[in-house]
CSV table of C-alpha atoms and ligand atoms in Angstrom, one decimal:
chain,number,residue,atom,x,y,z
A,173,MET,CA,62.3,122.6,119.8
A,174,ASP,CA,61.3,118.8,120.7
A,175,GLU,CA,59.5,117.9,123.7
A,176,LYS,CA,62.6,117.8,125.6
A,177,ASN,CA,62.9,121.6,125.6
A,178,ARG,CA,66.5,122.3,124.7
A,179,GLY,CA,66.0,126.1,125.2
A,180,ASP,CA,66.3,127.8,128.6
A,181,GLU,CA,63.8,125.7,130.6
A,182,LYS,CA,65.2,124.1,133.9
A,183,TRP,CA,64.9,120.2,134.1
A,184,ILE,CA,64.2,118.3,137.3
A,185,GLU,CA,66.4,115.2,138.1
A,186,LEU,CA,64.7,112.4,139.7
A,187,ARG,CA,66.8,109.9,141.4
A,188,LEU,CA,65.7,106.3,142.9
A,189,ALA,CA,67.6,103.7,144.7
A,190,VAL,CA,66.4,100.4,143.3
A,191,PRO,CA,67.6,96.9,143.8
A,192,PRO,CA,69.1,95.9,140.4
A,193,ALA,CA,66.6,93.0,139.9
A,194,HIS,CA,64.0,95.8,139.5
A,195,VAL,CA,65.8,98.2,137.6
A,196,GLU,CA,64.3,97.3,134.2
A,197,ALA,CA,60.6,97.5,135.6
A,198,VAL,CA,61.2,100.9,137.2
A,199,ALA,CA,63.2,102.2,134.2
A,200,ALA,CA,60.5,101.1,131.9
A,201,PHE,CA,57.8,102.7,133.9
A,202,LEU,CA,59.7,106.1,133.9
A,203,ALA,CA,60.4,105.8,130.3
A,204,ASP,CA,56.7,105.1,129.5
A,205,GLU,CA,55.4,107.9,131.6
A,206,LEU,CA,58.0,110.5,130.5
A,207,GLY,CA,58.7,109.4,126.9
A,208,ARG,CA,62.3,109.9,127.1
A,209,GLY,CA,65.5,108.0,128.3
A,210,VAL,CA,66.2,106.9,131.8
A,211,VAL,CA,69.8,106.8,133.2
A,212,THR,CA,71.0,103.7,135.2
A,213,GLY,CA,74.4,103.5,136.9
A,214,ALA,CA,76.5,102.5,139.7
A,215,TRP,CA,75.6,98.8,139.8
A,216,ILE,CA,77.2,98.5,136.3
A,217,ASP,CA,80.6,98.1,137.6
A,218,PRO,CA,81.3,94.3,137.6
A,219,GLU,CA,84.3,94.8,140.1
A,220,ALA,CA,82.2,96.4,142.8
A,221,PRO,CA,78.4,95.9,142.4
A,222,PRO,CA,76.8,97.8,144.9
A,223,GLU,CA,73.6,96.8,146.6
A,224,LEU,CA,71.3,99.4,145.0
A,225,ALA,CA,71.2,100.7,141.4
A,226,ASP,CA,70.9,104.4,140.9
A,227,VAL,CA,68.3,105.2,138.6
A,228,ARG,CA,67.7,108.8,137.2
A,229,ALA,CA,65.1,110.3,134.9
A,230,TYR,CA,64.6,113.8,133.9
A,231,LEU,CA,61.4,115.9,133.9
A,232,THR,CA,60.1,119.3,133.2
A,233,PRO,CA,58.4,121.4,136.1
A,234,ALA,CA,55.1,121.0,134.4
A,235,GLU,CA,55.4,117.2,134.6
A,236,ARG,CA,56.3,117.4,138.3
A,237,ALA,CA,53.4,119.7,138.8
A,238,GLY,CA,51.1,117.3,137.0
A,239,GLY,CA,50.0,113.8,138.0
A,240,PHE,CA,53.5,112.1,137.4
A,241,PRO,CA,54.7,112.0,141.1
A,242,GLY,CA,51.6,110.6,142.4
A,243,ARG,CA,51.6,107.8,139.6
A,244,LEU,CA,55.2,107.0,140.3
A,245,GLU,CA,54.4,106.7,144.0
A,246,ALA,CA,51.6,104.4,143.5
A,247,PHE,CA,53.9,102.4,141.2
A,248,LEU,CA,56.5,102.1,144.0
A,249,ARG,CA,53.9,101.3,146.6
A,250,GLY,CA,52.9,98.4,144.2
A,251,LEU,CA,56.5,97.5,144.2
A,252,ARG,CA,56.9,97.4,147.9
A,253,ARG,CA,53.7,95.5,148.5
A,254,LEU,CA,55.1,92.8,146.1
A,255,TYR,CA,58.8,92.8,147.2
A,256,PRO,CA,58.9,93.8,151.0
A,257,GLY,CA,62.7,94.3,150.4
A,258,PHE,CA,62.1,97.2,147.9
A,259,PRO,CA,63.5,100.4,149.5
A,260,GLY,CA,61.1,102.7,151.4
A,261,ALA,CA,63.0,105.8,150.4
A,262,PRO,CA,61.0,108.5,148.6
A,263,PRO,CA,62.4,109.5,145.0
A,264,ALA,CA,64.5,112.6,145.2
A,265,TYR,CA,63.9,115.4,143.1
A,266,ARG,CA,66.2,118.3,142.1
A,267,GLU,CA,66.4,121.2,140.0
A,268,LEU,CA,69.0,121.2,137.2
A,269,ALA,CA,70.2,123.9,135.4
A,270,GLU,CA,70.6,123.1,131.6
A,271,THR,CA,74.3,123.1,131.9
A,272,ASP,CA,74.2,120.3,134.6
A,273,TRP,CA,73.3,117.9,131.7
A,274,SER,CA,76.6,117.8,130.1
A,275,GLU,CA,78.7,118.3,133.4
A,276,GLY,CA,76.9,115.5,134.9
A,277,TRP,CA,77.8,113.0,132.2
A,278,LYS,CA,81.5,114.4,132.4
A,279,ARG,CA,81.8,113.6,136.0
A,280,ASP,CA,80.4,110.1,135.6
A,281,PHE,CA,81.9,109.0,132.5
A,282,ALA,CA,85.7,108.3,132.5
A,283,PRO,CA,87.8,106.3,129.9
A,284,PHE,CA,87.6,102.3,130.5
A,285,ARG,CA,88.4,99.1,128.6
A,286,VAL,CA,85.9,96.4,127.3
A,287,GLY,CA,86.7,93.0,126.0
A,288,ARG,CA,90.0,92.4,124.6
A,289,ARG,CA,90.6,95.5,122.4
A,290,TRP,CA,88.0,98.3,123.2
A,291,LEU,CA,89.0,101.5,125.0
A,292,VAL,CA,86.1,103.6,125.5
A,293,ARG,CA,86.4,107.3,126.0
A,294,PRO,CA,84.6,110.7,126.0
A,295,SER,CA,86.2,113.5,123.9
A,296,TRP,CA,86.9,115.4,127.1
A,297,ALA,CA,89.1,112.8,128.9
A,298,ALA,CA,92.7,111.6,127.6
A,299,ALA,CA,93.4,107.9,127.4
A,300,ALA,CA,96.6,106.0,126.8
A,301,PRO,CA,95.9,103.2,124.1
A,302,ARG,CA,97.6,100.0,124.3
A,303,PRO,CA,99.0,98.5,121.1
A,304,GLY,CA,95.8,96.6,119.1
A,305,ASP,CA,93.2,98.8,121.1
A,306,VAL,CA,90.5,100.2,119.2
A,307,ILE,CA,89.4,103.4,120.4
A,308,LEU,CA,85.6,104.3,120.6
A,309,GLN,CA,85.2,107.9,121.1
A,310,ILE,CA,81.6,108.4,122.6
A,311,ASP,CA,79.8,111.6,123.8
A,312,PRO,CA,76.7,110.3,125.3
A,313,GLY,CA,74.7,113.6,124.9
A,314,ARG,CA,71.2,112.5,126.1
A,315,ALA,CA,71.2,109.0,124.5
A,316,PHE,CA,71.9,105.6,126.3
A,317,GLY,CA,75.1,103.7,125.6
A,318,THR,CA,78.6,105.1,127.0
A,319,GLY,CA,79.6,101.3,126.9
A,320,SER,CA,79.9,101.1,130.5
A,321,HIS,CA,76.4,99.4,131.0
A,322,ALA,CA,76.8,95.6,131.2
A,323,THR,CA,74.3,95.1,128.4
A,324,THR,CA,76.4,97.3,126.0
A,325,ALA,CA,79.7,95.5,127.3
A,326,LEU,CA,78.3,92.3,126.7
A,327,LEU,CA,77.5,93.2,123.1
A,328,LEU,CA,80.7,94.7,122.5
A,329,GLU,CA,82.5,91.5,123.7
A,330,LEU,CA,80.2,89.3,121.7
A,331,LEU,CA,80.7,91.5,118.6
A,332,GLU,CA,84.7,91.0,118.7
A,333,ALA,CA,84.2,87.3,119.5
A,334,VAL,CA,82.0,86.6,116.7
A,335,TRP,CA,83.7,89.0,113.9
A,336,PRO,CA,84.6,87.3,110.9
A,337,ALA,CA,88.5,87.3,111.3
A,338,GLY,CA,90.6,88.4,108.5
A,339,GLU,CA,88.0,89.1,106.0
A,340,GLU,CA,88.5,91.9,103.8
A,341,GLY,CA,86.8,93.8,101.1
A,342,ALA,CA,83.5,92.2,99.6
A,343,GLY,CA,83.5,89.8,102.6
A,344,ARG,CA,83.2,92.6,105.2
A,345,PRO,CA,79.6,92.1,106.7
A,346,ALA,CA,76.7,94.7,106.3
A,347,VAL,CA,75.5,95.4,109.7
A,348,LEU,CA,72.3,96.6,111.2
A,349,ASP,CA,72.2,98.1,114.7
A,350,VAL,CA,68.6,98.4,116.1
A,351,GLY,CA,68.3,100.8,119.0
A,352,THR,CA,71.6,102.4,118.6
A,353,GLY,CA,71.6,105.0,121.3
A,354,THR,CA,74.8,106.8,121.2
A,355,GLY,CA,75.8,104.6,118.2
A,356,ILE,CA,78.5,102.9,120.2
A,357,LEU,CA,77.9,99.6,118.6
A,358,ALA,CA,77.4,100.9,115.1
A,359,VAL,CA,80.8,102.7,115.5
A,360,ALA,CA,82.5,99.6,116.9
A,361,ALA,CA,81.2,97.6,113.9
A,362,ALA,CA,82.5,100.2,111.7
A,363,ARG,CA,85.7,100.3,113.3
A,364,LEU,CA,86.1,96.5,112.8
A,365,GLY,CA,85.6,97.0,109.3
A,366,ALA,CA,81.9,96.7,108.3
A,367,ALA,CA,81.2,97.5,104.8
A,368,ALA,CA,78.2,99.5,105.8
A,369,VAL,CA,76.2,100.2,109.0
A,370,THR,CA,72.8,101.0,109.3
A,371,ALA,CA,71.8,102.4,112.7
A,372,VAL,CA,68.2,103.0,113.7
A,373,ASP,CA,66.6,104.3,117.0
A,374,VAL,CA,63.1,105.7,117.7
A,375,ASP,CA,64.6,108.5,120.1
A,376,PRO,CA,65.6,111.7,118.1
A,377,ASP,CA,68.2,112.5,120.8
A,378,ALA,CA,69.9,109.2,120.1
A,379,VAL,CA,69.9,109.7,116.2
A,380,GLU,CA,71.6,113.1,116.8
A,381,ALA,CA,74.2,111.5,119.3
A,382,ALA,CA,74.9,108.5,116.9
A,383,ARG,CA,75.4,110.7,114.0
A,384,LYS,CA,77.8,112.8,116.0
A,385,ASN,CA,79.6,109.8,117.4
A,386,ALA,CA,80.0,108.5,113.8
A,387,ARG,CA,81.4,111.6,112.5
A,388,VAL,CA,84.0,112.2,115.4
A,389,ASN,CA,85.0,108.5,115.2
A,390,GLY,CA,85.5,109.2,111.3
A,391,VAL,CA,83.0,106.2,110.1
A,392,ALA,CA,80.3,108.8,109.0
A,393,ALA,CA,80.7,107.4,105.6
A,394,VAL,CA,80.1,103.9,106.9
A,395,VAL,CA,77.4,104.4,109.3
A,396,ARG,CA,74.0,105.9,108.3
A,397,VAL,CA,71.8,106.7,111.2
A,398,VAL,CA,67.9,106.5,110.4
A,399,ARG,CA,65.2,107.5,113.0
A,400,GLY,CA,62.7,104.6,113.4
A,401,SER,CA,62.9,101.0,114.2
A,402,ALA,CA,64.1,97.7,112.3
A,403,ASP,CA,61.4,98.6,109.5
A,404,ALA,CA,63.1,101.8,108.8
A,405,ALA,CA,65.8,99.6,107.1
A,406,SER,CA,65.3,97.5,104.2
A,407,GLY,CA,67.1,94.3,102.8
A,408,ALA,CA,68.7,91.6,104.8
A,409,PHE,CA,72.0,92.2,106.7
A,410,ASP,CA,74.9,89.7,107.7
A,411,LEU,CA,74.8,90.9,111.2
A,412,VAL,CA,72.1,92.4,113.2
A,413,LEU,CA,72.6,94.1,116.6
A,414,ALA,CA,70.0,94.9,119.2
A,415,ASN,CA,70.5,96.0,122.6
A,416,ILE,CA,66.9,96.5,123.8
A,417,GLU,CA,65.0,95.1,126.7
A,418,ARG,CA,63.0,92.1,126.4
A,419,ASN,CA,59.6,93.2,125.7
A,420,VAL,CA,60.8,95.1,122.7
A,421,LEU,CA,63.0,92.3,121.4
A,422,LEU,CA,60.2,90.0,121.5
A,423,ASP,CA,57.8,92.4,119.7
A,424,LEU,CA,60.5,92.9,117.3
A,425,ALA,CA,61.4,89.4,116.8
A,426,PRO,CA,59.5,88.9,113.4
A,427,LEU,CA,61.3,92.1,112.2
A,428,LEU,CA,64.6,91.3,113.4
A,429,ALA,CA,64.4,87.9,111.9
A,430,GLY,CA,63.4,89.3,108.6
A,431,ARG,CA,66.4,91.8,108.5
A,432,CYS,CA,68.8,89.0,109.0
A,433,ARG,CA,70.0,87.2,106.0
A,434,PRO,CA,69.9,83.1,106.0
A,435,GLY,CA,73.2,82.2,107.5
A,436,GLY,CA,73.6,85.5,109.1
A,437,ARG,CA,74.0,86.4,112.9
A,438,LEU,CA,71.8,88.3,115.4
A,439,LEU,CA,73.3,89.6,118.6
A,440,LEU,CA,70.9,90.4,121.5
A,441,SER,CA,71.4,92.2,124.7
A,442,GLY,CA,69.3,93.8,127.2
A,443,LEU,CA,68.1,90.8,128.9
A,444,LEU,CA,68.2,89.8,132.6
A,445,ALA,CA,69.8,86.1,132.9
A,446,ALA,CA,66.4,84.9,133.7
A,447,GLN,CA,64.6,86.0,130.4
A,448,GLY,CA,67.6,84.7,128.0
A,449,GLY,CA,65.7,81.1,127.8
A,450,GLU,CA,62.5,82.8,126.9
A,451,VAL,CA,64.0,85.1,124.3
A,452,ALA,CA,66.0,82.4,122.9
A,453,ALA,CA,63.1,80.3,122.3
A,454,ALA,CA,61.1,83.0,120.8
A,455,PHE,CA,64.0,83.5,118.1
A,456,ARG,CA,64.3,79.8,117.7
A,457,ALA,CA,60.5,79.9,116.4
A,458,HIS,CA,61.8,82.3,113.7
A,459,GLY,CA,64.7,79.9,112.3
A,460,PHE,CA,67.6,80.9,114.7
A,461,ARG,CA,70.0,78.7,116.7
A,462,ILE,CA,71.7,79.8,120.0
A,463,ASP,CA,75.4,79.4,119.3
A,464,ARG,CA,76.8,81.7,122.4
A,465,GLU,CA,75.4,83.2,125.4
A,466,ALA,CA,77.7,85.7,127.6
A,467,ARG,CA,76.7,86.7,131.0
A,468,ARG,CA,77.7,89.7,133.2
A,469,ASP,CA,76.2,90.1,136.6
A,470,GLU,CA,72.4,89.7,136.2
A,471,TRP,CA,72.5,90.2,132.5
A,472,CYS,CA,72.8,87.9,129.6
A,473,ALA,CA,73.4,88.5,125.8
A,474,LEU,CA,72.7,85.9,123.0
A,475,SER,CA,74.5,85.2,119.7
A,476,LEU,CA,72.0,83.5,117.3
A,477,VAL,CA,72.6,82.2,113.6
A,478,LYS,CA,69.8,82.0,111.2
A,479,GLY,CA,69.3,78.8,109.5
A,480,ALA,CA,70.5,79.0,105.7
B,217,LIG,C1,69.5,100.0,125.9
B,217,LIG,S1,69.6,101.3,124.8
B,217,LIG,C2,71.1,100.6,123.8
B,217,LIG,C3,71.9,101.7,123.2
B,217,LIG,C4,73.0,101.2,122.5
B,217,LIG,N1,72.7,100.5,121.2
B,217,LIG,C5,74.1,100.4,123.3
B,217,LIG,O1,74.2,99.0,123.3
B,217,LIG,O2,74.4,100.9,124.6
B,217,LIG,C6,68.3,100.9,123.7
B,217,LIG,C7,67.9,102.0,122.6
B,217,LIG,O3,67.0,101.5,121.9
B,217,LIG,C8,66.0,102.4,121.5
B,217,LIG,N2,64.8,101.7,121.2
B,217,LIG,C9,63.7,101.3,122.1
B,217,LIG,N3,62.8,100.8,121.6
B,217,LIG,C10,63.1,100.7,120.0
B,217,LIG,C11,62.4,100.3,119.0
B,217,LIG,N4,61.4,99.5,119.0
B,217,LIG,N5,63.1,100.4,118.0
B,217,LIG,C12,64.4,101.0,117.7
B,217,LIG,N6,65.0,101.5,118.8
B,217,LIG,C13,64.3,101.5,120.0
B,217,LIG,C14,66.0,103.3,122.6
B,217,LIG,O4,65.6,104.7,122.2
B,217,LIG,C15,67.6,103.4,123.4
B,217,LIG,O5,68.4,104.2,122.4
């Protein structure tokens, strides 16, 4: 059994209402403290961005009884001092039966379209495809990446925009997806016709979810899922994808650059629009030029080409 206690132990759901600009900082704090994924939502709908984002994390009773709540309060007090508009509402804790995990996701995750052709749906919901749709059947489990998050949607859109049209056989790209989460981008690349996709993630739950999603989408023969980071893959790829937050992308810059072949392409997401310039500069220093930038809400994604 791993640290997330898949057995009978009850989990506690922590919910916070966070201004969108601070979601990344709060999520990073929670992920560092608890060592597991954080769920953010509600504000991701570009049609109706609410004022506050819903940030959820999950902890064990032992973690709640330990020092975590005090450290979280201190962190929130710091944010309120720095940003007087930061909400004063205390975090809400709720005991969760193990079965609530899957049921909660099922309530929140309905089929939706992204870009020109992606139709994303969970296994439990029917969806009516239009001609030309590519269906991505994604069951999130405990991993990040249903596709509804703006950072994932931006990368799916960039992926179809830059995909080498009409290339068949040996011309099909080899793809590396770093921080694969549910495997949604890896599955998408495979559905577009990648010759091979290597998907890596440091989170064992993500590895499990990505393998399952590759299987149910019929691309398990093309998608290889490995636990680890960019250094868990070897060789150089035609196309490298990474939807991870700014700090990790900056840390991984040399590795990501090394995994991209000369003339190959790197698609980056997970960045607030304000961080795009800094990250672009860091990758320019590794021999990339920026050829596209996509924006949605306060997020941006970059398409970079490596010098030959
Ligand atoms: C924002 S999610 C993206 C998931 C999916 N690729 C998507 O686009 O929806 C980021 C993922 O990166 C993983 N991750 C974080 N740091 C990483 C690292 N240094 N190397 C590999 N994966 C990492 C996390 O576990 C998480 O699953």
